[in-house]
Every structure is written in structure tokens, then in C-alpha cells.
Amino acid sequence: MTTTPEIPQERRHASRAAATGPTQPPPKPPGAGRLIPAPRVFYPAAVLVVGFVAVTALFPTKMGEWINTANTTVVQELAWWYIAIVAGFVFFSIWIAASHMGNIVLGKDGDTPEFSLTSWFAMLFAAGMGIGLVFWGVAEPLNHYNSTPPGMAGDTPAEQASSAMDITFLHWGMHAWAIYVVVGLAVAYSVHRLGNPISLRWVLKPLLGDRVQGFWGDVIDVIAVLGTLFGVATSLGLGVSQIGAGLAHLGAVDAATTWLLVALIIIISAIATVSVVTGIDKGIKWLSNINMVVAVGLVVVLLLVGPTVFILSDFVTQTGSYIQNFFRLSFNGMPFQEDGKQWLGWWTTFYWGWWMSWAPFVGIFIARISRGRTVREFIVGVLLVPTLATFIWFSVMGGTALYQEVFEGGGLIDEVDGVSTNTALFQMLDLVAPSFSVLLSIVVIFLIVIFFVTSSDSGSYVITMLSSGGNPNPPVWSRTFWAVLEGAIAAVLLLAGTAAGGDADPLGALQTMAILLALPFSIVMVLMCFATAKALLAENRLRLRKQRQWLAEQVAEELENNKS
């Protein structure tokens, strides 16, 4: 879904020296200074991933068939579980924010936020922008318009369009960011408040105690590494698919074949690897900032040249519809629709699994930039700001495409082949801005390439940190190793999807693996909720007890003064 700029260095404040908190500064991660600081995490994760890549590369057809079987027998049966827990994450986040626990500071009690509110919001917005939004911005609303989701209103074009935007807002709204809140809050509290290393195992210490330093802690970190790897690989696969489609649309290549996509993965992964090896962090940050400006500029241009009033009206209307239908959409498992499970497996289950596979990556990033915020500030900011940004994005991109279909005679949906998911954005640009659509298409391709590079670079950083026991300065060779594997996973899964499905969409293999790898981490996330709630409730009870004790002392002192 997302890409994040390089994690910034934490800034110190004069007030921090005098601040008091529940713990001492974070200790060095175990094994710091060794070539492989956490071998019990690195070796199992590396062996599993390298083995998967090797087997899939050697037997793409067999692996593709196995992935297809897993999709029909396992993935489609996971919908109820993913729907239930993701809805639970939303309500968990709201409960924590609305309670007295929301007053707890993510840091020492004297800490102030490290970044201004404007900068913090900007970085949250950056974390919410990525390959996924570019890929699905036009394609998803059009797909739902062309084929109305089972059980939703679709008797007229207006109902089809409204249902399409409703389900799109569901997939990209608060539910996605509630997943990130669960991980980000757990990590922020564990690291900034309790002083633990930056590793997911430590967030479960309130439940597991010292066992987090043993076998079960290793299992948690390995699951997080694998989930993040396949989540990033899925985004990379989506990115190159759209790049290839864009090049074919512009006439630069004859067709976006699977081997062309693999070549693009190799080339762009090589660029990302060079950025890792050379350590050009400032360059990546600069490219990330440029990319955000380009993304915002693209939205502004389309808002101005497109149906401006319609887009603004659609944004307001669909935001209200999202709020009005929130509960119905959140718990819609489609049990009475014959093709409900299949539809959910391709859409909602995939999204919830994809977000969960990205949760360690995005969660750690937003935790690192949120020191000094209260729990309530953190949750409200993370839930609402990126959600609002994505709603604006889809209202402009998807709203413009739907306007073309409903009011301008169509042109984006083929009567036989339906929606061309990979090229839908480029086709929409041709219709809306024919005089400079080529320029806009080049801008979109540039946008995706840089998102690809920054995703791989930043993703490899987080994965390396997780596989190094929480070391915030992991070795360059390890970052390079994981960056290469991210590209390799995307490449072999595209090949496997093509080998098994013939003319079928090769992205299906990527989507299936993202869902499957998210399953074990979904269990970890449920445990995170209990662990975080247990720790926050315990601290809140202590705070309230100390407040009552202080108040009793003040009353007693006042009464004593009155007597005298």
C-alpha cells in the first residue's frame, strides 16, 4: 500500500534532560556490534525466504498451482476472521483514545513532541501515499462500478457508482489505519515509554514476560519479517505492472509481458540496492519529498481540469455515506451471496491481509516519529489524517473516472474485457487531459518508480532492524540482502502466477501470498491489543491512584491549615 521516507533521526529537546519517566533510556539491543546481531531471527527468516524464492523459480508452474489451490481452499475461508479482527482494531483504537489512557505520553512525562503538528501530519500523509494508491486510484472504483459487489445496490448507474465508492472508501479508510495504529501504538509505548529496543517481540512482554527473549520472541520477529517482505513485494509487483502498462500505453514497448515486468523489477531493485549501498539517505529523502509534491500536484491538476464541482460533491457525499454505512460495511461477510467468499478473497480479505503484512513497516515508522505525543493525539492523528488524504485521492481519481462513465459516454470499460486494471489510470488521463496526457503519463510512471525505490530502501531498513534484534543502525550488507530478496519475491511470484494461470492475472499469486503470510501476524496483532491494553490499564490505574493520593494529601493539608 504505502511507502515511507527514510526514518528521521530523533531530535533532542532541552526539556528532556530534566524529564522523568518510568524507565531509563533504551538499552542496546542484544548482540549489537556483531555481524549478525540476532541469528535466531535472521537465519530462519533468510532460509525460509531464500528457499521459497529458489523453489518458486525452479518450479513456477507447481508453485503457481499450489498458490491457486491455497487461494480457493484457504484464503476464501479467512474472510470472516479478517473482517472480525480488523473491525475490532478500529473499536480498540477508539476505546483507547476516548478513555483516560489517552492522556498517557508516548515518552517520558516531560517529553514534548519531536516534530511540529504540521510536520507530523505531513509525514503521516507521506506514509499513506504509495504505489497502492497510484495503482488502485482509478482501477478499483471502475472495477466495482463495472461489477457491483455482491449484495450492494446496483440497479442504476448512479447506484453502481455510489456502491463502488462506498466499498473503495471502506478498503482505504479507517480500517487500514486502525491496523497501523495497533502496531504503531504498541511499538511507540514499548520503545518511548518503557525503553525497550525497537523489536516487535518486546510489545508482548506484558503478556509473555521474559519469554519474549526466548523462542516465542524469535517466532514473533520472524513472522513480522516474513509478512513485511511479502507485503512490500506485493506493492513492488503492482508497481511494475503499472509501469509496464504505462510504457505499452505510450508505445515505448509492444506489450507488458511478464518477462518485461521481471526485467523492470531487476532494474529498479538494482537502483534501490545502490541507494542502500551508497547510503544516500539525503537523496532518498529528497526524492520522497519530490514524489509527494508530484502526487499532490497530480491531484490538483486533475481537480482543475476534471469535473471540479462533481469531484467536490462526490467527496462530501461519499464521506457522509462512509460514515452512515460504517457498521454495515465493516461487518459484511456476504454469507448469503453465492460468490461472496470469492469476491471477498479478491478484494476485502486481500486488503486486510495486505495492510497487516505492511503493519510492522508502517507501524514502526509512525511510532518513531511520534515520541512526545499523547496516546490520544497519536490515535486520532493516525486514524483521521491519512484517511482524509486517501478519500481526497480517490474522490479525484476514481470520481473523475466514474464521471466519464456515467455522464460522458464511457470509454474506460470495455464491453468484453471489462476494466484494464493496469492501464485504467493512463486511459483516464487520455480522456480528461488529451492535450497533455503523455506528459501526465510520464509523471505517473516517474511517481511509481520513485515510490518503488523508496519502498524497497525503507522497507529493507525496517526488515533489517527487525532481523537484527531491534538495532536502529543495522549493517548495510543486511539491508542490501533484504532489498534484493524483496525484488526476487515479486519476480518469482509474477512468474508463478503466469505459469499456473496462463492468461490469468499474474498478480493473483502476489495477492494470495500477502493474505497467507498475514495470517500468523494477525494472531500476533490480536495479542498486541491485549498486551498494550494490559500495560496502559496498569499505568492508568497507577496514575489515578497517585492522583487520588495527592488529592487526599492536599485536602488533609488544607484541613490542617484551617484548624490552625
Coordinates of C-alpha atoms in Angstrom, one line a residue:
M1 CA 0.0 0.0 0.0
T2 CA 2.4 2.6 1.2
T3 CA 5.9 3.9 1.1
T4 CA 7.6 5.8 3.8
P5 CA 10.5 8.2 3.6
E6 CA 13.7 7.3 5.5
I7 CA 13.1 7.2 9.2
P8 CA 14.4 10.5 10.6
Q9 CA 16.9 10.9 13.3
E10 CA 15.2 11.8 16.6
R11 CA 15.7 15.3 17.8
R12 CA 16.5 16.1 21.4
H13 CA 14.9 18.8 23.5
A14 CA 16.3 20.7 26.4
S15 CA 13.3 19.7 28.5
R16 CA 14.2 16.1 28.0
A17 CA 17.2 16.2 30.3
A18 CA 15.0 17.2 33.2
A19 CA 12.1 14.9 32.2
T20 CA 11.3 11.9 34.3
G21 CA 9.6 8.8 33.2
P22 CA 9.1 5.2 34.1
T23 CA 12.3 3.8 32.7
Q24 CA 15.9 4.6 31.8
P25 CA 17.0 5.3 28.2
P26 CA 16.6 2.3 25.8
P27 CA 19.3 -0.4 26.3
K28 CA 21.4 -1.6 23.4
P29 CA 19.8 -4.4 21.5
P30 CA 21.2 -7.9 22.3
G31 CA 24.1 -8.8 20.0
A32 CA 24.8 -5.2 19.0
G33 CA 28.1 -5.0 17.3
R34 CA 28.1 -8.5 15.9
L35 CA 27.9 -9.3 12.1
I36 CA 24.5 -10.9 12.7
P37 CA 23.1 -9.4 15.9
A38 CA 20.1 -11.7 16.1
P39 CA 21.0 -15.0 14.4
R40 CA 17.9 -16.8 15.8
V41 CA 15.7 -14.4 13.8
F42 CA 17.9 -13.7 10.8
Y43 CA 18.8 -17.3 9.8
P44 CA 15.2 -18.8 10.0
A45 CA 13.8 -15.9 8.1
A46 CA 16.5 -15.9 5.5
V47 CA 16.4 -19.7 5.0
L48 CA 12.6 -19.6 4.6
V49 CA 12.6 -16.7 2.1
V50 CA 15.6 -17.9 0.0
G51 CA 14.1 -21.4 0.0
F52 CA 10.8 -20.1 -1.2
V53 CA 12.4 -18.0 -3.9
A54 CA 14.5 -20.9 -5.1
V55 CA 11.6 -23.4 -5.2
T56 CA 9.3 -21.0 -6.9
A57 CA 12.0 -20.1 -9.5
L58 CA 12.7 -23.8 -10.2
F59 CA 9.1 -25.0 -10.2
P60 CA 6.9 -21.9 -11.1
T61 CA 4.1 -24.0 -12.5
K62 CA 3.8 -26.3 -9.5
M63 CA 4.1 -23.3 -7.1
G64 CA 1.5 -21.4 -9.1
E65 CA -0.9 -24.3 -8.9
W66 CA -0.3 -24.6 -5.2
I67 CA -0.9 -20.9 -4.7
N68 CA -4.2 -21.2 -6.7
T69 CA -5.3 -24.1 -4.6
A70 CA -4.4 -22.1 -1.4
N71 CA -6.5 -19.2 -2.8
T72 CA -9.6 -21.3 -3.2
T73 CA -9.3 -23.6 -0.1
V74 CA -7.7 -21.3 2.5
V75 CA -7.8 -17.6 1.5
Q76 CA -11.5 -17.6 0.7
E77 CA -12.2 -19.1 4.1
L78 CA -10.3 -16.4 6.0
A79 CA -12.8 -13.5 5.3
W80 CA -14.8 -13.9 8.5
W81 CA -11.6 -13.8 10.6
Y82 CA -10.1 -10.8 8.9
I83 CA -13.3 -8.9 8.9
A84 CA -13.9 -9.5 12.6
I85 CA -10.4 -8.6 13.8
V86 CA -10.0 -5.6 11.6
A87 CA -13.3 -4.2 12.8
G88 CA -12.1 -5.0 16.3
F89 CA -8.9 -3.0 15.7
V90 CA -11.0 0.1 14.8
F91 CA -13.0 -0.1 18.0
F92 CA -9.9 -0.9 20.1
S93 CA -8.3 2.2 18.8
I94 CA -11.4 4.4 19.5
W95 CA -11.7 2.9 23.0
I96 CA -8.1 3.6 23.9
A97 CA -8.3 7.2 22.6
A98 CA -11.6 8.0 24.3
S99 CA -10.5 6.7 27.7
H100 CA -8.2 8.1 30.4
M101 CA -5.4 6.1 28.8
G102 CA -5.4 8.6 26.0
N103 CA -3.6 11.1 28.3
I104 CA -0.5 8.9 28.6
V105 CA 2.5 10.3 26.9
L106 CA 4.5 8.2 24.4
G107 CA 7.8 9.0 26.1
K108 CA 8.9 10.4 29.4
D109 CA 6.4 12.5 31.2
G110 CA 8.4 15.7 30.5
D111 CA 8.9 14.9 26.8
T112 CA 7.4 17.2 24.2
P113 CA 6.7 16.2 20.6
E114 CA 9.8 15.9 18.4
F115 CA 8.0 17.4 15.4
S116 CA 5.5 20.2 14.9
L117 CA 1.9 19.2 14.3
T118 CA 2.2 20.3 10.7
S119 CA 5.4 18.3 10.1
W120 CA 3.9 15.3 11.9
F121 CA 0.7 15.4 9.8
A122 CA 2.8 15.7 6.6
M123 CA 4.8 12.6 7.5
L124 CA 1.6 10.7 8.2
F125 CA 0.3 11.8 4.8
A126 CA 3.6 10.6 3.3
A127 CA 3.2 7.2 5.0
G128 CA -0.3 6.9 3.5
M129 CA 0.8 7.6 -0.1
G130 CA 2.3 4.9 -2.2
I131 CA 2.2 2.5 -5.1
G132 CA -1.1 1.1 -4.0
L133 CA -2.9 4.5 -4.3
V134 CA -1.5 5.1 -7.7
F135 CA -2.3 1.6 -8.9
W136 CA -5.9 1.4 -7.5
G137 CA -6.9 5.1 -7.6
V138 CA -8.8 4.8 -10.8
A139 CA -8.9 1.0 -11.2
E140 CA -10.7 0.0 -8.0
P141 CA -13.8 2.3 -8.3
L142 CA -14.1 1.3 -12.0
N143 CA -13.9 -2.4 -11.2
H144 CA -16.6 -2.1 -8.6
Y145 CA -18.7 0.0 -11.0
N146 CA -18.4 -2.5 -13.8
S147 CA -19.2 -5.4 -11.5
T148 CA -21.2 -4.3 -8.4
P149 CA -20.0 -6.1 -5.2
P150 CA -22.4 -8.9 -4.2
G151 CA -25.4 -7.7 -2.2
M152 CA -24.8 -4.0 -2.9
A153 CA -27.1 -1.6 -4.7
G154 CA -26.5 -1.5 -8.5
D155 CA -29.8 -1.2 -10.4
T156 CA -28.9 2.2 -11.9
P157 CA -25.5 3.8 -13.0
A158 CA -25.8 6.2 -10.0
E159 CA -26.3 3.3 -7.6
Q160 CA -23.4 1.4 -9.2
A161 CA -21.1 4.4 -8.8
S162 CA -22.1 5.1 -5.2
S163 CA -21.6 1.5 -4.2
A164 CA -18.2 1.5 -6.0
M165 CA -17.1 4.5 -4.0
D166 CA -18.5 3.1 -0.7
I167 CA -16.5 -0.1 -0.9
T168 CA -13.4 1.7 -2.1
F169 CA -13.6 4.1 0.9
L170 CA -14.0 1.0 3.2
H171 CA -10.9 -0.6 1.9
W172 CA -8.8 2.6 2.2
G173 CA -10.3 4.3 5.2
M174 CA -10.1 3.9 9.0
H175 CA -9.8 0.1 8.9
A176 CA -6.4 0.2 7.2
W177 CA -5.1 2.8 9.5
A178 CA -6.5 1.1 12.6
I179 CA -4.3 -1.9 11.7
Y180 CA -1.3 0.5 11.7
V181 CA -2.5 2.1 15.0
V182 CA -2.3 -1.3 16.7
V183 CA 1.3 -1.9 15.8
G184 CA 2.4 1.7 15.9
L185 CA 0.9 2.3 19.4
A186 CA 2.3 -0.9 20.7
V187 CA 5.8 -0.1 19.4
A188 CA 5.7 3.6 20.5
Y189 CA 4.7 2.7 24.0
S190 CA 7.2 -0.1 24.3
V191 CA 10.1 1.9 22.9
H192 CA 9.4 5.5 24.0
R193 CA 7.7 4.8 27.3
L194 CA 9.2 1.6 28.6
G195 CA 12.6 1.9 27.0
N196 CA 12.7 -1.4 25.1
P197 CA 14.6 -2.0 21.8
I198 CA 12.8 -1.5 18.5
S199 CA 11.6 -5.0 18.1
L200 CA 8.1 -6.4 18.0
R201 CA 8.8 -9.1 20.5
W202 CA 9.0 -6.6 23.3
V203 CA 5.5 -5.3 22.8
L204 CA 4.2 -8.6 24.0
K205 CA 6.2 -8.6 27.2
P206 CA 3.1 -7.6 29.3
L207 CA 1.6 -11.0 28.3
L208 CA 4.7 -13.2 27.8
G209 CA 7.1 -11.8 30.4
D210 CA 10.7 -12.8 29.9
R211 CA 9.7 -15.4 27.4
V212 CA 9.9 -12.7 24.7
Q213 CA 13.7 -13.1 24.9
G214 CA 13.5 -16.7 24.0
F215 CA 11.8 -18.9 21.4
W216 CA 8.5 -17.2 21.2
G217 CA 10.1 -13.8 20.8
D218 CA 12.1 -15.2 17.9
V219 CA 8.9 -16.6 16.3
I220 CA 7.2 -13.2 16.6
D221 CA 10.1 -11.4 14.9
V222 CA 10.4 -14.0 12.1
I223 CA 6.7 -13.7 11.4
A224 CA 7.0 -9.9 11.2
V225 CA 9.9 -10.2 8.8
L226 CA 8.2 -12.6 6.5
G227 CA 4.9 -10.7 6.5
T228 CA 6.7 -7.4 5.7
L229 CA 8.7 -8.9 3.0
F230 CA 5.7 -10.3 1.1
G231 CA 3.7 -7.1 1.8
V232 CA 6.5 -5.0 0.2
A233 CA 6.9 -7.5 -2.6
T234 CA 3.2 -7.2 -3.4
S235 CA 3.5 -3.5 -3.8
L236 CA 6.5 -3.8 -6.0
G237 CA 4.6 -6.3 -8.2
L238 CA 1.7 -3.8 -8.5
G239 CA 4.1 -1.0 -9.3
V240 CA 6.0 -2.7 -12.1
S241 CA 2.7 -4.0 -13.6
Q242 CA 1.5 -0.4 -13.9
I243 CA 4.9 0.8 -15.2
G244 CA 4.8 -1.9 -17.9
A245 CA 1.3 -1.0 -18.8
G246 CA 2.2 2.7 -19.0
L247 CA 5.2 2.0 -21.2
A248 CA 3.0 -0.1 -23.5
H249 CA 0.3 2.6 -23.5
L250 CA 2.8 5.2 -24.5
G251 CA 4.2 3.0 -27.3
A252 CA 7.6 2.5 -25.7
V253 CA 7.1 -1.3 -25.7
D254 CA 4.8 -3.6 -27.7
A255 CA 3.3 -5.3 -24.6
A256 CA 3.8 -5.5 -20.9
T257 CA 4.8 -9.2 -20.8
T258 CA 5.7 -11.0 -17.6
W259 CA 9.4 -11.1 -18.6
L260 CA 9.3 -7.3 -19.1
L261 CA 7.9 -6.9 -15.6
V262 CA 10.6 -9.1 -14.2
A263 CA 13.3 -7.0 -16.0
L264 CA 11.7 -3.9 -14.6
I265 CA 11.9 -5.4 -11.1
I266 CA 15.6 -6.2 -11.6
I267 CA 16.4 -2.8 -12.9
I268 CA 14.5 -0.8 -10.3
S269 CA 15.6 -3.1 -7.4
A270 CA 19.2 -2.5 -8.6
I271 CA 18.6 1.2 -8.3
A272 CA 17.2 0.7 -4.8
T273 CA 20.1 -1.5 -3.8
V274 CA 22.6 1.1 -5.0
S275 CA 20.8 3.7 -2.8
V276 CA 21.2 1.2 0.1
V277 CA 24.9 0.5 -0.5
T278 CA 25.9 4.1 -1.0
G279 CA 23.9 5.3 1.9
I280 CA 22.5 8.3 0.1
D281 CA 19.8 8.8 2.7
K282 CA 19.5 12.5 1.9
G283 CA 19.0 11.6 -1.7
I284 CA 16.1 9.2 -0.9
K285 CA 14.6 11.8 1.4
W286 CA 14.8 14.4 -1.3
L287 CA 13.2 12.0 -3.9
S288 CA 10.5 11.2 -1.4
N289 CA 9.7 14.8 -0.8
I290 CA 9.7 15.4 -4.6
N291 CA 7.4 12.5 -5.0
M292 CA 4.9 13.9 -2.5
V293 CA 4.9 17.2 -4.3
V294 CA 4.4 15.5 -7.6
A295 CA 1.5 13.4 -6.2
V296 CA -0.2 16.4 -4.7
G297 CA 0.4 18.3 -7.9
L298 CA -1.2 15.5 -10.0
V299 CA -4.3 15.6 -7.8
V300 CA -4.6 19.4 -8.1
V301 CA -4.2 19.3 -11.9
L302 CA -6.9 16.6 -12.3
L303 CA -9.2 18.5 -9.9
L304 CA -8.8 21.6 -12.0
V305 CA -9.1 20.1 -15.5
G306 CA -11.6 17.5 -14.5
P307 CA -15.2 17.9 -13.3
T308 CA -14.3 20.1 -10.3
V309 CA -17.7 20.6 -8.8
F310 CA -18.7 16.9 -9.3
I311 CA -15.4 15.8 -7.6
L312 CA -16.0 18.1 -4.5
S313 CA -19.6 17.0 -4.3
D314 CA -18.6 13.3 -4.6
F315 CA -16.1 13.8 -1.8
V316 CA -18.6 15.3 0.6
T317 CA -21.4 12.8 -0.4
Q318 CA -19.2 9.7 -0.2
T319 CA -17.6 10.7 3.1
G320 CA -21.1 11.0 4.5
S321 CA -22.1 7.7 3.0
Y322 CA -19.0 6.1 4.5
I323 CA -20.0 7.3 8.0
Q324 CA -23.6 6.4 7.5
N325 CA -22.8 2.8 6.3
F326 CA -19.8 2.3 8.5
F327 CA -21.1 -0.6 10.6
R328 CA -22.9 -2.4 7.7
L329 CA -19.7 -2.3 5.5
S330 CA -17.4 -3.2 8.4
F331 CA -19.1 -6.5 9.2
N332 CA -20.3 -7.5 5.7
G333 CA -19.1 -11.1 5.4
M334 CA -21.5 -11.8 2.5
P335 CA -22.7 -15.2 3.8
F336 CA -25.9 -15.3 1.7
Q337 CA -24.2 -14.3 -1.6
E338 CA -23.2 -17.3 -3.7
D339 CA -20.0 -15.6 -4.9
G340 CA -19.4 -13.7 -1.7
K341 CA -16.4 -15.6 -0.5
Q342 CA -14.7 -15.5 -3.9
W343 CA -15.3 -11.7 -4.1
L344 CA -14.0 -11.1 -0.6
G345 CA -10.9 -13.2 -1.2
W346 CA -10.0 -11.0 -4.2
W347 CA -10.9 -7.7 -2.5
T348 CA -11.6 -7.2 1.2
T349 CA -9.6 -10.2 2.5
F350 CA -6.7 -9.2 0.3
Y351 CA -6.7 -5.6 1.5
W352 CA -6.9 -6.6 5.2
G353 CA -4.1 -9.1 4.7
W354 CA -2.0 -6.6 2.7
W355 CA -2.4 -3.9 5.4
M356 CA -1.4 -6.4 8.1
S357 CA 1.6 -7.5 6.2
W358 CA 2.7 -3.8 6.0
A359 CA 1.8 -3.1 9.6
P360 CA 5.4 -3.7 11.0
F361 CA 6.8 -1.4 8.4
V362 CA 4.4 1.5 8.7
G363 CA 3.8 0.9 12.4
I364 CA 7.5 1.3 13.3
F365 CA 7.8 4.4 11.1
I366 CA 4.8 6.2 12.7
A367 CA 6.0 5.1 16.1
R368 CA 9.4 6.6 15.6
I369 CA 8.1 10.0 14.5
S370 CA 5.5 10.2 17.4
R371 CA 7.7 10.4 20.5
G372 CA 6.2 13.0 22.9
R373 CA 2.6 12.7 21.6
T374 CA -0.1 11.6 23.9
V375 CA -1.8 8.3 23.1
R376 CA -4.9 10.2 22.1
E377 CA -3.0 12.5 19.8
F378 CA -1.4 9.5 18.2
I379 CA -4.5 7.5 17.6
V380 CA -6.7 10.5 16.3
G381 CA -3.9 11.7 14.1
V382 CA -3.1 8.3 12.6
L383 CA -6.7 7.3 12.1
L384 CA -8.1 10.6 10.6
V385 CA -5.4 12.4 8.7
P386 CA -4.3 9.6 6.3
T387 CA -7.9 8.5 5.9
L388 CA -8.9 12.1 4.8
A389 CA -6.0 12.2 2.4
T390 CA -6.9 8.9 0.7
F391 CA -10.6 9.9 0.5
I392 CA -9.5 13.1 -1.4
W393 CA -7.2 11.0 -3.7
F394 CA -10.0 8.5 -4.6
S395 CA -12.6 11.3 -5.0
V396 CA -10.3 12.9 -7.6
M397 CA -9.0 9.8 -9.3
G398 CA -11.9 7.5 -9.0
G399 CA -14.6 10.2 -9.1
T400 CA -13.2 11.6 -12.4
A401 CA -13.2 8.1 -13.9
L402 CA -16.8 7.4 -12.8
Y403 CA -17.9 10.8 -14.1
Q404 CA -16.6 9.8 -17.5
E405 CA -18.5 6.5 -17.4
V406 CA -21.8 7.9 -16.1
F407 CA -22.1 11.3 -17.8
E408 CA -19.5 11.4 -20.7
G409 CA -20.3 8.2 -22.6
G410 CA -17.7 6.0 -21.0
G411 CA -14.5 4.8 -22.8
L412 CA -12.8 3.3 -19.8
I413 CA -14.6 0.0 -19.6
D414 CA -14.5 -2.5 -22.5
E415 CA -17.7 -4.4 -23.2
V416 CA -15.9 -7.6 -23.5
D417 CA -12.7 -7.4 -21.4
G418 CA -14.1 -5.0 -18.7
V419 CA -11.6 -2.8 -16.8
S420 CA -8.0 -2.8 -17.7
T421 CA -6.7 -2.5 -14.2
N422 CA -3.1 -1.8 -15.1
T423 CA -3.9 0.9 -17.7
A424 CA -7.1 2.4 -16.3
L425 CA -5.2 5.5 -14.9
F426 CA -3.5 6.2 -18.3
Q427 CA -6.8 5.8 -20.2
M428 CA -8.4 8.3 -17.8
L429 CA -5.7 10.8 -18.4
D430 CA -6.2 10.5 -22.2
L431 CA -9.9 11.3 -21.8
V432 CA -9.6 14.1 -19.2
A433 CA -6.5 15.9 -20.4
P434 CA -5.9 14.8 -24.1
S435 CA -3.6 17.7 -24.9
F436 CA -1.0 16.8 -22.3
S437 CA -1.9 13.2 -21.3
V438 CA 1.5 12.0 -22.4
L439 CA 3.2 14.3 -20.0
L440 CA 0.9 13.3 -17.2
S441 CA 1.5 9.6 -18.0
I442 CA 5.3 10.1 -17.8
V443 CA 4.8 11.9 -14.4
V444 CA 2.8 8.9 -13.2
I445 CA 5.5 6.4 -14.3
F446 CA 8.1 8.6 -12.5
L447 CA 5.9 8.6 -9.4
I448 CA 5.7 4.8 -9.3
V449 CA 9.4 4.3 -10.0
I450 CA 10.4 6.6 -7.1
F451 CA 7.8 5.0 -4.8
F452 CA 9.3 1.7 -5.8
V453 CA 12.8 2.8 -4.9
T454 CA 11.9 4.4 -1.6
S455 CA 9.6 1.5 -0.6
S456 CA 12.4 -1.0 -1.2
D457 CA 15.0 1.1 0.6
S458 CA 12.9 2.0 3.6
G459 CA 11.3 -1.5 3.7
S460 CA 14.7 -3.2 3.8
Y461 CA 15.7 -0.9 6.6
V462 CA 12.8 -1.9 8.8
I463 CA 13.1 -5.6 7.9
T464 CA 16.9 -5.5 8.7
M465 CA 16.1 -3.8 12.0
L466 CA 13.6 -6.5 12.9
S467 CA 16.1 -9.2 11.9
S468 CA 18.9 -7.6 14.0
G469 CA 17.1 -7.6 17.3
G470 CA 16.0 -4.0 17.2
N471 CA 19.3 -2.5 16.2
P472 CA 18.4 1.1 14.9
N473 CA 21.6 1.2 12.8
P474 CA 21.6 -2.2 11.0
P475 CA 24.6 -3.1 8.7
V476 CA 24.4 -2.1 5.1
W477 CA 25.1 -5.6 3.8
S478 CA 22.0 -6.9 5.6
R479 CA 19.8 -4.1 4.2
T480 CA 21.2 -5.0 0.7
F481 CA 20.4 -8.6 1.3
W482 CA 16.7 -8.0 2.1
A483 CA 16.3 -5.4 -0.6
V484 CA 17.4 -8.0 -3.2
L485 CA 15.0 -10.6 -1.7
E486 CA 12.1 -8.2 -1.9
G487 CA 12.6 -7.9 -5.6
A488 CA 13.2 -11.6 -6.0
I489 CA 9.9 -12.5 -4.3
A490 CA 8.0 -10.1 -6.5
A491 CA 9.6 -11.6 -9.6
V492 CA 9.1 -15.3 -8.9
L493 CA 5.5 -14.7 -7.8
L494 CA 4.7 -12.9 -11.0
L495 CA 6.3 -15.9 -12.9
A496 CA 4.4 -18.4 -10.8
G497 CA 1.1 -16.6 -11.3
T498 CA 1.6 -16.6 -15.1
A499 CA 2.8 -20.2 -15.3
A500 CA -0.2 -21.5 -13.4
G501 CA -2.9 -19.3 -14.8
G502 CA -2.0 -19.0 -18.5
D503 CA -3.7 -15.8 -19.5
A504 CA -4.8 -15.1 -15.9
D505 CA -3.6 -12.1 -14.0
P506 CA -0.2 -13.0 -12.5
L507 CA -0.8 -10.5 -9.7
G508 CA -3.1 -13.2 -8.1
A509 CA -0.1 -15.1 -6.7
L510 CA 1.2 -11.9 -5.1
Q511 CA -2.2 -11.2 -3.5
T512 CA -2.6 -14.7 -2.3
M513 CA 0.8 -14.8 -0.6
A514 CA 0.2 -11.5 1.1
I515 CA -3.0 -12.8 2.6
L516 CA -1.5 -16.1 3.7
L517 CA 1.6 -14.5 5.3
A518 CA -0.6 -12.0 7.1
L519 CA -2.5 -14.8 8.9
P520 CA 0.1 -15.7 11.6
F521 CA 0.8 -12.0 12.1
S522 CA -2.9 -11.3 12.6
I523 CA -2.7 -13.5 15.7
V524 CA 0.3 -11.5 16.9
M525 CA -1.7 -8.3 16.4
V526 CA -4.6 -9.6 18.5
L527 CA -2.1 -10.4 21.2
M528 CA -0.7 -6.9 20.8
C529 CA -4.1 -5.4 21.6
F530 CA -4.3 -7.4 24.8
A531 CA -0.7 -6.6 25.8
T532 CA -1.0 -2.9 25.0
A533 CA -4.3 -2.6 26.8
K534 CA -2.9 -4.5 29.8
A535 CA 0.1 -2.2 30.1
L536 CA -1.9 1.0 29.6
L537 CA -4.6 0.0 32.0
A538 CA -2.0 -0.8 34.6
E539 CA -0.2 2.5 34.2
N540 CA -3.6 4.4 34.2
R541 CA -4.6 2.7 37.4
L542 CA -1.3 3.7 39.0
R543 CA -1.7 7.3 37.7
L544 CA -5.2 7.5 39.1
R545 CA -4.1 6.1 42.4
K546 CA -1.3 8.6 42.7
Q547 CA -3.7 11.4 41.7
R548 CA -6.1 10.4 44.5
Q549 CA -3.3 10.1 46.9
W550 CA -2.0 13.5 46.1
L551 CA -5.6 15.0 46.3
A552 CA -6.1 13.3 49.7
E553 CA -2.8 14.8 50.9
Q554 CA -3.9 18.3 49.7
V555 CA -7.3 18.0 51.4
A556 CA -5.7 16.9 54.6
E557 CA -3.1 19.7 54.5
E558 CA -5.9 22.2 53.8
L559 CA -8.0 20.9 56.7
E560 CA -4.9 21.0 59.0
N561 CA -4.3 24.6 58.0
N562 CA -7.9 25.5 58.7
K563 CA -7.7 24.1 62.2
S564 CA -4.6 26.1 63.0

